[in-house]
Amino acid sequence: MSSEESVLIRRNVGSGDGEEGVLPSFAVWPDSGRGEGGSRSLRARVHNLVEGEIDTAFEYGILVLIALNVLLFMVGTVVVDGVGSPCESHCVTLNDRYEKAFESFEFFSVLVFTLEYVFRIWSALEFPKYGAMGPFFGRLAYASTFFCIVDLASIAPYWLNVLGIVPEVEYTTAFRMFRLVRLLKADKYINAFSLLDDVLSENAALLLATSYYAILALIISSTALYYTEHNNPDLAKYYESIPDALFPTILMLTGEFPLVDFTPWGQVISSIIAVIAVAIFAIPTGVLGAGFVKAVERAQNREFTVELDD
């Protein structure tokens, strides 16, 4: 077998702790689309390029392009001439000064993302699940997946503006905020991010319980501070009602104390809140930390890739 025709084998190995259902298994790395002579079809090659799980220059190129897009989007708002806040009509940003350069890079980026999106939809039938649905419904089902929707949301604002569907300046500017959606595209290309899903699902019950007690502490604390501070001339405007008290109280539960002129009873309640805040953040932090350690250990012990050559 030549190096070009080498077959990648992915093996899942049990951790050795006797877990049920964790047995060594072998699966040939994508070989869909092979003809009788063993050559791969164009669609299969495109599919392996845009959907392959093994690190490639293409994947890293997309990641770099995403990072540059978000970076330029942020840097473009820097004021280089005029008063920045509030920014009047004479205010000039980097995006205004180097408009042609920003627009050229935006066009190049959207073109690459659009081609990637089209290639992914076209080659989606290489997935057995979608291929079994037929050309139309298979691609439609794939286009409805989360990452395809993210891809579409990251390029749609640009084309809607180019086509004149969103002609007004104020709407166009607001619509361009969806460029930040491209950050979500990075999750697809960094396999380590998938560990977060495992950790959250495994610890969902405990995290839900922690969230419940955090909300309970917020409501009780806000109510208590409302009754102690709504007649306090220094803080009355922040505690005119219990809903008004929610915002400063949630800041206190996160460790921030923007208000200090409390009544004596308010000081007692604030001290209790400071103690509760430690537990509210310490418990989920410990749960997530331990969960990530276990998830990383499982990933390292159970999965590896080897290449076999003749």
PDB file of C-alpha atoms in Angstrom:
ATOM      1  CA  MET A   1       0.000   0.000   0.000  1.00  0.00           C
ATOM      2  CA  SER A   2       1.447   3.354  -1.026  1.00  0.00           C
ATOM      3  CA  SER A   3       1.569   6.373   1.237  1.00  0.00           C
ATOM      4  CA  GLU A   4      -1.222   7.969  -0.779  1.00  0.00           C
ATOM      5  CA  GLU A   5      -3.420   4.926  -0.368  1.00  0.00           C
ATOM      6  CA  SER A   6      -2.665   4.386   3.299  1.00  0.00           C
ATOM      7  CA  VAL A   7      -5.747   3.762   5.387  1.00  0.00           C
ATOM      8  CA  LEU A   8      -6.288   5.566   8.626  1.00  0.00           C
ATOM      9  CA  ILE A   9      -7.669   3.420  11.393  1.00  0.00           C
ATOM     10  CA  ARG A  10      -9.314   4.982  14.423  1.00  0.00           C
ATOM     11  CA  ARG A  11      -9.336   2.808  17.499  1.00  0.00           C
ATOM     12  CA  ASN A  12     -11.301   3.412  20.682  1.00  0.00           C
ATOM     13  CA  VAL A  13      -9.672   1.743  23.671  1.00  0.00           C
ATOM     14  CA  GLY A  14     -11.276   1.231  27.061  1.00  0.00           C
ATOM     15  CA  SER A  15      -9.709   2.857  30.065  1.00  0.00           C
ATOM     16  CA  GLY A  16      -9.178  -0.505  31.669  1.00  0.00           C
ATOM     17  CA  ASP A  17     -11.590   0.101  34.515  1.00  0.00           C
ATOM     18  CA  GLY A  18     -14.096  -2.438  33.319  1.00  0.00           C
ATOM     19  CA  GLU A  19     -16.689   0.036  32.098  1.00  0.00           C
ATOM     20  CA  GLU A  20     -19.503  -1.686  30.300  1.00  0.00           C
ATOM     21  CA  GLY A  21     -19.736  -1.111  26.596  1.00  0.00           C
ATOM     22  CA  VAL A  22     -16.199   0.206  26.237  1.00  0.00           C
ATOM     23  CA  LEU A  23     -14.610  -2.427  23.972  1.00  0.00           C
ATOM     24  CA  PRO A  24     -11.864  -2.040  21.373  1.00  0.00           C
ATOM     25  CA  SER A  25     -13.410  -1.207  18.038  1.00  0.00           C
ATOM     26  CA  PHE A  26     -12.014  -0.342  14.633  1.00  0.00           C
ATOM     27  CA  ALA A  27     -13.476   1.888  11.955  1.00  0.00           C
ATOM     28  CA  VAL A  28     -11.900   2.799   8.652  1.00  0.00           C
ATOM     29  CA  TRP A  29     -11.362   6.538   8.314  1.00  0.00           C
ATOM     30  CA  PRO A  30     -13.747   7.955   5.672  1.00  0.00           C
ATOM     31  CA  ASP A  31     -13.464   5.977   2.458  1.00  0.00           C
ATOM     32  CA  SER A  32     -16.839   6.920   1.033  1.00  0.00           C
ATOM     33  CA  GLY A  33     -16.854   7.805  -2.611  1.00  0.00           C
ATOM     34  CA  ARG A  34     -14.179   5.276  -3.640  1.00  0.00           C
ATOM     35  CA  GLY A  35     -14.618   3.905  -7.120  1.00  0.00           C
ATOM     36  CA  GLU A  36     -13.864   0.402  -8.285  1.00  0.00           C
ATOM     37  CA  GLY A  37     -10.216   1.299  -8.775  1.00  0.00           C
ATOM     38  CA  GLY A  38      -9.921   2.721  -5.280  1.00  0.00           C
ATOM     39  CA  SER A  39      -9.795   6.348  -6.404  1.00  0.00           C
ATOM     40  CA  ARG A  40     -11.890   8.812  -4.481  1.00  0.00           C
ATOM     41  CA  SER A  41     -14.619  10.866  -6.120  1.00  0.00           C
ATOM     42  CA  LEU A  42     -14.371  14.643  -6.245  1.00  0.00           C
ATOM     43  CA  ARG A  43     -17.281  14.999  -3.817  1.00  0.00           C
ATOM     44  CA  ALA A  44     -15.614  12.640  -1.344  1.00  0.00           C
ATOM     45  CA  ARG A  45     -12.351  14.586  -1.555  1.00  0.00           C
ATOM     46  CA  VAL A  46     -14.167  17.876  -0.977  1.00  0.00           C
ATOM     47  CA  HIS A  47     -16.044  16.324   1.927  1.00  0.00           C
ATOM     48  CA  ASN A  48     -12.811  15.154   3.517  1.00  0.00           C
ATOM     49  CA  LEU A  49     -11.360  18.645   3.059  1.00  0.00           C
ATOM     50  CA  VAL A  50     -14.194  20.588   4.715  1.00  0.00           C
ATOM     51  CA  GLU A  51     -15.389  17.986   7.215  1.00  0.00           C
ATOM     52  CA  GLY A  52     -12.233  16.012   8.011  1.00  0.00           C
ATOM     53  CA  GLU A  53     -11.478  15.576  11.704  1.00  0.00           C
ATOM     54  CA  ILE A  54      -7.705  15.369  11.174  1.00  0.00           C
ATOM     55  CA  ASP A  55      -5.851  18.700  11.375  1.00  0.00           C
ATOM     56  CA  THR A  56      -5.174  20.174   7.940  1.00  0.00           C
ATOM     57  CA  ALA A  57      -3.800  23.412   6.538  1.00  0.00           C
ATOM     58  CA  PHE A  58      -7.336  24.204   5.363  1.00  0.00           C
ATOM     59  CA  GLU A  59      -8.748  24.006   8.891  1.00  0.00           C
ATOM     60  CA  TYR A  60      -5.991  26.169  10.340  1.00  0.00           C
ATOM     61  CA  GLY A  61      -6.442  28.633   7.492  1.00  0.00           C
ATOM     62  CA  ILE A  62     -10.137  28.985   8.306  1.00  0.00           C
ATOM     63  CA  LEU A  63      -9.313  29.502  11.984  1.00  0.00           C
ATOM     64  CA  VAL A  64      -6.809  32.248  11.154  1.00  0.00           C
ATOM     65  CA  LEU A  65      -9.317  33.916   8.833  1.00  0.00           C
ATOM     66  CA  ILE A  66     -11.993  33.849  11.538  1.00  0.00           C
ATOM     67  CA  ALA A  67      -9.593  35.364  14.070  1.00  0.00           C
ATOM     68  CA  LEU A  68      -8.523  38.117  11.659  1.00  0.00           C
ATOM     69  CA  ASN A  69     -12.152  38.950  10.857  1.00  0.00           C
ATOM     70  CA  VAL A  70     -13.097  39.389  14.494  1.00  0.00           C
ATOM     71  CA  LEU A  71      -9.884  41.295  15.250  1.00  0.00           C
ATOM     72  CA  LEU A  72     -10.397  43.749  12.383  1.00  0.00           C
ATOM     73  CA  PHE A  73     -14.069  44.143  13.301  1.00  0.00           C
ATOM     74  CA  MET A  74     -13.023  45.221  16.798  1.00  0.00           C
ATOM     75  CA  VAL A  75     -10.029  47.344  15.772  1.00  0.00           C
ATOM     76  CA  GLY A  76     -12.109  49.066  13.102  1.00  0.00           C
ATOM     77  CA  THR A  77     -14.157  50.816  15.799  1.00  0.00           C
ATOM     78  CA  VAL A  78     -11.087  52.602  17.245  1.00  0.00           C
ATOM     79  CA  VAL A  79     -11.483  56.383  16.897  1.00  0.00           C
ATOM     80  CA  VAL A  80      -8.487  58.024  15.224  1.00  0.00           C
ATOM     81  CA  ASP A  81      -9.910  61.515  14.716  1.00  0.00           C
ATOM     82  CA  GLY A  82     -12.534  63.305  16.796  1.00  0.00           C
ATOM     83  CA  VAL A  83     -14.095  62.638  20.170  1.00  0.00           C
ATOM     84  CA  GLY A  84     -14.819  58.982  20.765  1.00  0.00           C
ATOM     85  CA  SER A  85     -17.616  59.198  23.323  1.00  0.00           C
ATOM     86  CA  PRO A  86     -20.101  60.401  22.383  1.00  0.00           C
ATOM     87  CA  CYS A  87     -19.019  60.056  18.775  1.00  0.00           C
ATOM     88  CA  GLU A  88     -20.417  62.884  16.664  1.00  0.00           C
ATOM     89  CA  SER A  89     -20.640  63.044  12.866  1.00  0.00           C
ATOM     90  CA  HIS A  90     -17.025  64.267  12.587  1.00  0.00           C
ATOM     91  CA  CYS A  91     -15.707  61.186  14.385  1.00  0.00           C
ATOM     92  CA  VAL A  92     -13.373  59.064  12.203  1.00  0.00           C
ATOM     93  CA  THR A  93     -12.619  55.416  12.977  1.00  0.00           C
ATOM     94  CA  LEU A  94      -9.974  53.111  11.521  1.00  0.00           C
ATOM     95  CA  ASN A  95     -12.737  51.513   9.487  1.00  0.00           C
ATOM     96  CA  ASP A  96     -13.540  54.909   7.951  1.00  0.00           C
ATOM     97  CA  ARG A  97      -9.930  55.876   7.280  1.00  0.00           C
ATOM     98  CA  TYR A  98      -8.966  52.581   5.642  1.00  0.00           C
ATOM     99  CA  GLU A  99     -12.362  51.777   4.203  1.00  0.00           C
ATOM    100  CA  LYS A 100     -11.070  50.245   0.954  1.00  0.00           C
ATOM    101  CA  ALA A 101      -8.674  47.907   2.766  1.00  0.00           C
ATOM    102  CA  PHE A 102     -11.361  46.787   5.215  1.00  0.00           C
ATOM    103  CA  GLU A 103     -13.877  46.241   2.430  1.00  0.00           C
ATOM    104  CA  SER A 104     -11.389  44.242   0.351  1.00  0.00           C
ATOM    105  CA  PHE A 105     -10.572  41.957   3.249  1.00  0.00           C
ATOM    106  CA  GLU A 106     -14.269  41.587   4.041  1.00  0.00           C
ATOM    107  CA  PHE A 107     -14.999  40.572   0.450  1.00  0.00           C
ATOM    108  CA  PHE A 108     -12.175  38.024   0.441  1.00  0.00           C
ATOM    109  CA  SER A 109     -13.279  36.555   3.765  1.00  0.00           C
ATOM    110  CA  VAL A 110     -16.933  36.277   2.827  1.00  0.00           C
ATOM    111  CA  LEU A 111     -15.994  34.705  -0.497  1.00  0.00           C
ATOM    112  CA  VAL A 112     -13.936  32.019   1.271  1.00  0.00           C
ATOM    113  CA  PHE A 113     -16.660  31.391   3.856  1.00  0.00           C
ATOM    114  CA  THR A 114     -19.299  31.220   1.120  1.00  0.00           C
ATOM    115  CA  LEU A 115     -17.314  28.683  -0.902  1.00  0.00           C
ATOM    116  CA  GLU A 116     -16.749  26.649   2.245  1.00  0.00           C
ATOM    117  CA  TYR A 117     -20.490  26.714   2.967  1.00  0.00           C
ATOM    118  CA  VAL A 118     -21.388  25.662  -0.592  1.00  0.00           C
ATOM    119  CA  PHE A 119     -18.805  22.856  -0.572  1.00  0.00           C
ATOM    120  CA  ARG A 120     -20.087  21.585   2.752  1.00  0.00           C
ATOM    121  CA  ILE A 121     -23.706  21.512   1.562  1.00  0.00           C
ATOM    122  CA  TRP A 122     -22.746  19.873  -1.735  1.00  0.00           C
ATOM    123  CA  SER A 123     -20.640  17.147  -0.115  1.00  0.00           C
ATOM    124  CA  ALA A 124     -23.038  16.491   2.770  1.00  0.00           C
ATOM    125  CA  LEU A 125     -24.306  13.327   1.063  1.00  0.00           C
ATOM    126  CA  GLU A 126     -20.995  11.667   1.964  1.00  0.00           C
ATOM    127  CA  PHE A 127     -22.412  11.335   5.466  1.00  0.00           C
ATOM    128  CA  PRO A 128     -24.340   8.028   5.425  1.00  0.00           C
ATOM    129  CA  LYS A 129     -27.103   9.603   7.503  1.00  0.00           C
ATOM    130  CA  TYR A 130     -27.798  12.360   4.979  1.00  0.00           C
ATOM    131  CA  GLY A 131     -26.930  10.323   1.900  1.00  0.00           C
ATOM    132  CA  ALA A 132     -29.744   7.912   2.749  1.00  0.00           C
ATOM    133  CA  MET A 133     -32.253  10.777   2.608  1.00  0.00           C
ATOM    134  CA  GLY A 134     -31.592  11.562  -1.037  1.00  0.00           C
ATOM    135  CA  PRO A 135     -29.907  14.546  -2.731  1.00  0.00           C
ATOM    136  CA  PHE A 136     -32.491  17.185  -1.822  1.00  0.00           C
ATOM    137  CA  PHE A 137     -33.732  16.195   1.624  1.00  0.00           C
ATOM    138  CA  GLY A 138     -30.288  15.031   2.715  1.00  0.00           C
ATOM    139  CA  ARG A 139     -28.722  18.401   1.957  1.00  0.00           C
ATOM    140  CA  LEU A 140     -31.724  20.202   3.446  1.00  0.00           C
ATOM    141  CA  ALA A 141     -31.390  18.244   6.686  1.00  0.00           C
ATOM    142  CA  TYR A 142     -27.677  18.990   6.829  1.00  0.00           C
ATOM    143  CA  ALA A 143     -28.277  22.690   6.149  1.00  0.00           C
ATOM    144  CA  SER A 144     -30.531  22.736   9.224  1.00  0.00           C
ATOM    145  CA  THR A 145     -27.742  21.660  11.578  1.00  0.00           C
ATOM    146  CA  PHE A 146     -26.270  24.109  14.067  1.00  0.00           C
ATOM    147  CA  PHE A 147     -22.926  24.744  12.387  1.00  0.00           C
ATOM    148  CA  CYS A 148     -24.480  25.191   8.955  1.00  0.00           C
ATOM    149  CA  ILE A 149     -26.826  27.794  10.413  1.00  0.00           C
ATOM    150  CA  VAL A 150     -23.800  29.495  11.999  1.00  0.00           C
ATOM    151  CA  ASP A 151     -22.043  29.470   8.621  1.00  0.00           C
ATOM    152  CA  LEU A 152     -25.067  31.024   6.937  1.00  0.00           C
ATOM    153  CA  ALA A 153     -25.470  33.651   9.661  1.00  0.00           C
ATOM    154  CA  SER A 154     -21.818  34.662   9.262  1.00  0.00           C
ATOM    155  CA  ILE A 155     -22.112  35.392   5.532  1.00  0.00           C
ATOM    156  CA  ALA A 156     -25.766  36.391   5.090  1.00  0.00           C
ATOM    157  CA  PRO A 157     -25.404  40.008   6.356  1.00  0.00           C
ATOM    158  CA  TYR A 158     -22.757  40.784   3.731  1.00  0.00           C
ATOM    159  CA  TRP A 159     -24.722  39.386   0.791  1.00  0.00           C
ATOM    160  CA  LEU A 160     -27.967  40.974   1.995  1.00  0.00           C
ATOM    161  CA  ASN A 161     -26.186  44.319   1.998  1.00  0.00           C
ATOM    162  CA  VAL A 162     -24.600  43.729  -1.433  1.00  0.00           C
ATOM    163  CA  LEU A 163     -27.957  42.734  -2.920  1.00  0.00           C
ATOM    164  CA  GLY A 164     -29.581  45.857  -1.489  1.00  0.00           C
ATOM    165  CA  ILE A 165     -31.985  43.974   0.755  1.00  0.00           C
ATOM    166  CA  VAL A 166     -30.620  45.899   3.755  1.00  0.00           C
ATOM    167  CA  PRO A 167     -29.834  49.293   2.188  1.00  0.00           C
ATOM    168  CA  GLU A 168     -30.144  51.587   5.200  1.00  0.00           C
ATOM    169  CA  VAL A 169     -26.867  52.510   6.883  1.00  0.00           C
ATOM    170  CA  GLU A 170     -28.140  52.076  10.433  1.00  0.00           C
ATOM    171  CA  TYR A 171     -29.540  48.628   9.724  1.00  0.00           C
ATOM    172  CA  THR A 172     -26.423  47.577   7.831  1.00  0.00           C
ATOM    173  CA  THR A 173     -24.178  48.597  10.712  1.00  0.00           C
ATOM    174  CA  ALA A 174     -26.285  46.697  13.230  1.00  0.00           C
ATOM    175  CA  PHE A 175     -26.481  43.685  10.941  1.00  0.00           C
ATOM    176  CA  ARG A 176     -22.699  43.544  10.719  1.00  0.00           C
ATOM    177  CA  MET A 177     -22.623  42.626  14.391  1.00  0.00           C
ATOM    178  CA  PHE A 178     -23.467  39.137  13.167  1.00  0.00           C
ATOM    179  CA  ARG A 179     -19.863  38.897  11.951  1.00  0.00           C
ATOM    180  CA  LEU A 180     -19.083  37.948  15.535  1.00  0.00           C
ATOM    181  CA  VAL A 181     -21.034  34.755  14.888  1.00  0.00           C
ATOM    182  CA  ARG A 182     -17.936  33.603  13.004  1.00  0.00           C
ATOM    183  CA  LEU A 183     -16.333  33.007  16.380  1.00  0.00           C
ATOM    184  CA  LEU A 184     -18.706  30.064  16.795  1.00  0.00           C
ATOM    185  CA  LYS A 185     -17.281  28.532  13.620  1.00  0.00           C
ATOM    186  CA  ALA A 186     -14.001  28.026  15.437  1.00  0.00           C
ATOM    187  CA  ASP A 187     -15.629  25.486  17.754  1.00  0.00           C
ATOM    188  CA  LYS A 188     -15.994  23.062  14.866  1.00  0.00           C
ATOM    189  CA  TYR A 189     -12.278  23.075  14.158  1.00  0.00           C
ATOM    190  CA  ILE A 190     -10.995  22.749  17.727  1.00  0.00           C
ATOM    191  CA  ASN A 191     -11.808  19.263  18.962  1.00  0.00           C
ATOM    192  CA  ALA A 192     -10.967  20.160  22.554  1.00  0.00           C
ATOM    193  CA  PHE A 193     -14.016  22.430  22.685  1.00  0.00           C
ATOM    194  CA  SER A 194     -16.254  19.372  22.362  1.00  0.00           C
ATOM    195  CA  LEU A 195     -15.183  18.384  25.877  1.00  0.00           C
ATOM    196  CA  LEU A 196     -17.345  21.195  27.217  1.00  0.00           C
ATOM    197  CA  ASP A 197     -20.489  19.462  25.957  1.00  0.00           C
ATOM    198  CA  ASP A 198     -19.487  16.261  27.746  1.00  0.00           C
ATOM    199  CA  VAL A 199     -18.707  18.042  31.004  1.00  0.00           C
ATOM    200  CA  LEU A 200     -21.954  20.024  31.015  1.00  0.00           C
ATOM    201  CA  SER A 201     -24.113  17.001  30.196  1.00  0.00           C
ATOM    202  CA  GLU A 202     -22.465  14.809  32.841  1.00  0.00           C
ATOM    203  CA  ASN A 203     -22.839  17.450  35.560  1.00  0.00           C
ATOM    204  CA  ALA A 204     -26.133  18.946  34.410  1.00  0.00           C
ATOM    205  CA  ALA A 205     -28.092  17.947  37.526  1.00  0.00           C
ATOM    206  CA  LEU A 206     -25.562  19.427  39.945  1.00  0.00           C
ATOM    207  CA  LEU A 207     -25.144  22.604  37.915  1.00  0.00           C
ATOM    208  CA  LEU A 208     -28.916  22.987  37.716  1.00  0.00           C
ATOM    209  CA  ALA A 209     -29.185  22.654  41.489  1.00  0.00           C
ATOM    210  CA  THR A 210     -26.432  25.246  41.946  1.00  0.00           C
ATOM    211  CA  SER A 211     -28.214  27.624  39.574  1.00  0.00           C
ATOM    212  CA  TYR A 212     -31.461  27.156  41.494  1.00  0.00           C
ATOM    213  CA  TYR A 213     -29.831  28.084  44.804  1.00  0.00           C
ATOM    214  CA  ALA A 214     -28.072  31.045  43.179  1.00  0.00           C
ATOM    215  CA  ILE A 215     -31.392  32.406  41.906  1.00  0.00           C
ATOM    216  CA  LEU A 216     -32.975  31.747  45.300  1.00  0.00           C
ATOM    217  CA  ALA A 217     -30.162  33.653  47.025  1.00  0.00           C
ATOM    218  CA  LEU A 218     -30.556  36.525  44.556  1.00  0.00           C
ATOM    219  CA  ILE A 219     -34.294  36.878  45.166  1.00  0.00           C
ATOM    220  CA  ILE A 220     -34.028  36.615  48.950  1.00  0.00           C
ATOM    221  CA  SER A 221     -31.101  39.055  49.111  1.00  0.00           C
ATOM    222  CA  SER A 222     -32.802  41.569  46.819  1.00  0.00           C
ATOM    223  CA  THR A 223     -35.978  41.423  48.882  1.00  0.00           C
ATOM    224  CA  ALA A 224     -34.086  41.871  52.152  1.00  0.00           C
ATOM    225  CA  LEU A 225     -32.082  44.825  50.853  1.00  0.00           C
ATOM    226  CA  TYR A 226     -35.228  46.414  49.447  1.00  0.00           C
ATOM    227  CA  TYR A 227     -36.811  46.496  52.897  1.00  0.00           C
ATOM    228  CA  THR A 228     -33.659  47.822  54.571  1.00  0.00           C
ATOM    229  CA  GLU A 229     -32.600  50.361  51.944  1.00  0.00           C
ATOM    230  CA  HIS A 230     -35.664  51.728  50.126  1.00  0.00           C
ATOM    231  CA  ASN A 231     -35.917  54.497  52.744  1.00  0.00           C
ATOM    232  CA  ASN A 232     -32.155  55.101  52.811  1.00  0.00           C
ATOM    233  CA  PRO A 233     -31.634  58.540  51.187  1.00  0.00           C
ATOM    234  CA  ASP A 234     -28.212  57.506  49.879  1.00  0.00           C
ATOM    235  CA  LEU A 235     -29.377  54.325  48.140  1.00  0.00           C
ATOM    236  CA  ALA A 236     -33.128  54.741  47.720  1.00  0.00           C
ATOM    237  CA  LYS A 237     -32.899  55.185  43.936  1.00  0.00           C
ATOM    238  CA  TYR A 238     -31.315  51.725  43.608  1.00  0.00           C
ATOM    239  CA  TYR A 239     -33.915  50.033  45.787  1.00  0.00           C
ATOM    240  CA  GLU A 240     -37.188  51.662  44.763  1.00  0.00           C
ATOM    241  CA  SER A 241     -38.609  48.192  44.114  1.00  0.00           C
ATOM    242  CA  ILE A 242     -37.500  44.581  44.342  1.00  0.00           C
ATOM    243  CA  PRO A 243     -36.912  44.363  40.549  1.00  0.00           C
ATOM    244  CA  ASP A 244     -34.723  47.490  40.813  1.00  0.00           C
ATOM    245  CA  ALA A 245     -32.786  45.815  43.620  1.00  0.00           C
ATOM    246  CA  LEU A 246     -31.926  42.790  41.469  1.00  0.00           C
ATOM    247  CA  PHE A 247     -29.142  44.459  39.482  1.00  0.00           C
ATOM    248  CA  PRO A 248     -27.009  45.843  42.350  1.00  0.00           C
ATOM    249  CA  THR A 249     -27.601  42.621  44.290  1.00  0.00           C
ATOM    250  CA  ILE A 250     -26.431  40.371  41.469  1.00  0.00           C
ATOM    251  CA  LEU A 251     -23.260  42.470  41.253  1.00  0.00           C
ATOM    252  CA  MET A 252     -22.729  41.881  44.957  1.00  0.00           C
ATOM    253  CA  LEU A 253     -23.222  38.144  44.488  1.00  0.00           C
ATOM    254  CA  THR A 254     -20.424  38.165  41.893  1.00  0.00           C
ATOM    255  CA  GLY A 255     -18.027  39.752  44.371  1.00  0.00           C
ATOM    256  CA  GLU A 256     -18.480  43.393  43.370  1.00  0.00           C
ATOM    257  CA  PHE A 257     -19.758  45.930  45.900  1.00  0.00           C
ATOM    258  CA  PRO A 258     -20.624  49.081  43.921  1.00  0.00           C
ATOM    259  CA  LEU A 259     -22.683  50.438  46.843  1.00  0.00           C
ATOM    260  CA  VAL A 260     -21.367  50.892  50.384  1.00  0.00           C
ATOM    261  CA  ASP A 261     -23.603  53.439  52.158  1.00  0.00           C
ATOM    262  CA  PHE A 262     -25.904  50.825  53.678  1.00  0.00           C
ATOM    263  CA  THR A 263     -27.961  51.081  56.821  1.00  0.00           C
ATOM    264  CA  PRO A 264     -26.788  48.930  59.773  1.00  0.00           C
ATOM    265  CA  TRP A 265     -29.158  46.113  58.812  1.00  0.00           C
ATOM    266  CA  GLY A 266     -28.126  46.526  55.203  1.00  0.00           C
ATOM    267  CA  GLN A 267     -24.506  46.037  56.217  1.00  0.00           C
ATOM    268  CA  VAL A 268     -25.418  42.794  57.974  1.00  0.00           C
ATOM    269  CA  ILE A 269     -27.233  41.493  54.910  1.00  0.00           C
ATOM    270  CA  SER A 270     -24.392  42.586  52.617  1.00  0.00           C
ATOM    271  CA  SER A 271     -21.908  40.683  54.766  1.00  0.00           C
ATOM    272  CA  ILE A 272     -24.024  37.543  54.494  1.00  0.00           C
ATOM    273  CA  ILE A 273     -24.227  38.037  50.721  1.00  0.00           C
ATOM    274  CA  ALA A 274     -20.424  38.233  50.540  1.00  0.00           C
ATOM    275  CA  VAL A 275     -20.139  34.829  52.234  1.00  0.00           C
ATOM    276  CA  ILE A 276     -22.861  33.265  50.074  1.00  0.00           C
ATOM    277  CA  ALA A 277     -21.194  34.598  46.912  1.00  0.00           C
ATOM    278  CA  VAL A 278     -18.102  32.500  47.610  1.00  0.00           C
ATOM    279  CA  ALA A 279     -20.145  29.293  47.728  1.00  0.00           C
ATOM    280  CA  ILE A 280     -22.199  30.217  44.662  1.00  0.00           C
ATOM    281  CA  PHE A 281     -19.078  30.412  42.500  1.00  0.00           C
ATOM    282  CA  ALA A 282     -16.862  27.887  44.277  1.00  0.00           C
ATOM    283  CA  ILE A 283     -19.232  24.925  43.855  1.00  0.00           C
ATOM    284  CA  PRO A 284     -19.804  25.112  40.059  1.00  0.00           C
ATOM    285  CA  THR A 285     -16.145  26.016  39.525  1.00  0.00           C
ATOM    286  CA  GLY A 286     -15.062  22.886  41.359  1.00  0.00           C
ATOM    287  CA  VAL A 287     -17.613  20.751  39.520  1.00  0.00           C
ATOM    288  CA  LEU A 288     -16.532  21.996  36.090  1.00  0.00           C
ATOM    289  CA  GLY A 289     -12.844  21.721  36.958  1.00  0.00           C
ATOM    290  CA  ALA A 290     -13.165  18.111  38.087  1.00  0.00           C
ATOM    291  CA  GLY A 291     -15.341  17.325  35.080  1.00  0.00           C
ATOM    292  CA  PHE A 292     -12.756  18.684  32.651  1.00  0.00           C
ATOM    293  CA  VAL A 293      -9.997  16.650  34.283  1.00  0.00           C
ATOM    294  CA  LYS A 294     -12.024  13.445  33.898  1.00  0.00           C
ATOM    295  CA  ALA A 295     -13.008  14.282  30.309  1.00  0.00           C
ATOM    296  CA  VAL A 296      -9.409  14.950  29.284  1.00  0.00           C
ATOM    297  CA  GLU A 297      -8.237  11.714  30.901  1.00  0.00           C
ATOM    298  CA  ARG A 298     -10.897   9.726  29.045  1.00  0.00           C
ATOM    299  CA  ALA A 299      -9.984  11.386  25.748  1.00  0.00           C
ATOM    300  CA  GLN A 300      -6.309  10.590  26.242  1.00  0.00           C
ATOM    301  CA  ASN A 301      -6.857   6.985  27.354  1.00  0.00           C
ATOM    302  CA  ARG A 302      -9.526   5.871  24.916  1.00  0.00           C
ATOM    303  CA  GLU A 303      -8.728   7.419  21.572  1.00  0.00           C
ATOM    304  CA  PHE A 304      -5.724   7.462  19.317  1.00  0.00           C
ATOM    305  CA  THR A 305      -5.069   7.320  15.575  1.00  0.00           C
ATOM    306  CA  VAL A 306      -2.545   5.112  13.798  1.00  0.00           C
ATOM    307  CA  GLU A 307      -1.518   4.941  10.160  1.00  0.00           C
ATOM    308  CA  LEU A 308      -0.884   1.589   8.493  1.00  0.00           C
ATOM    309  CA  ASP A 309       1.351   1.336   5.440  1.00  0.00           C
ATOM    310  CA  ASP A 310       2.461  -1.610   3.398  1.00  0.00           C
TER     311      ASP A 310
END
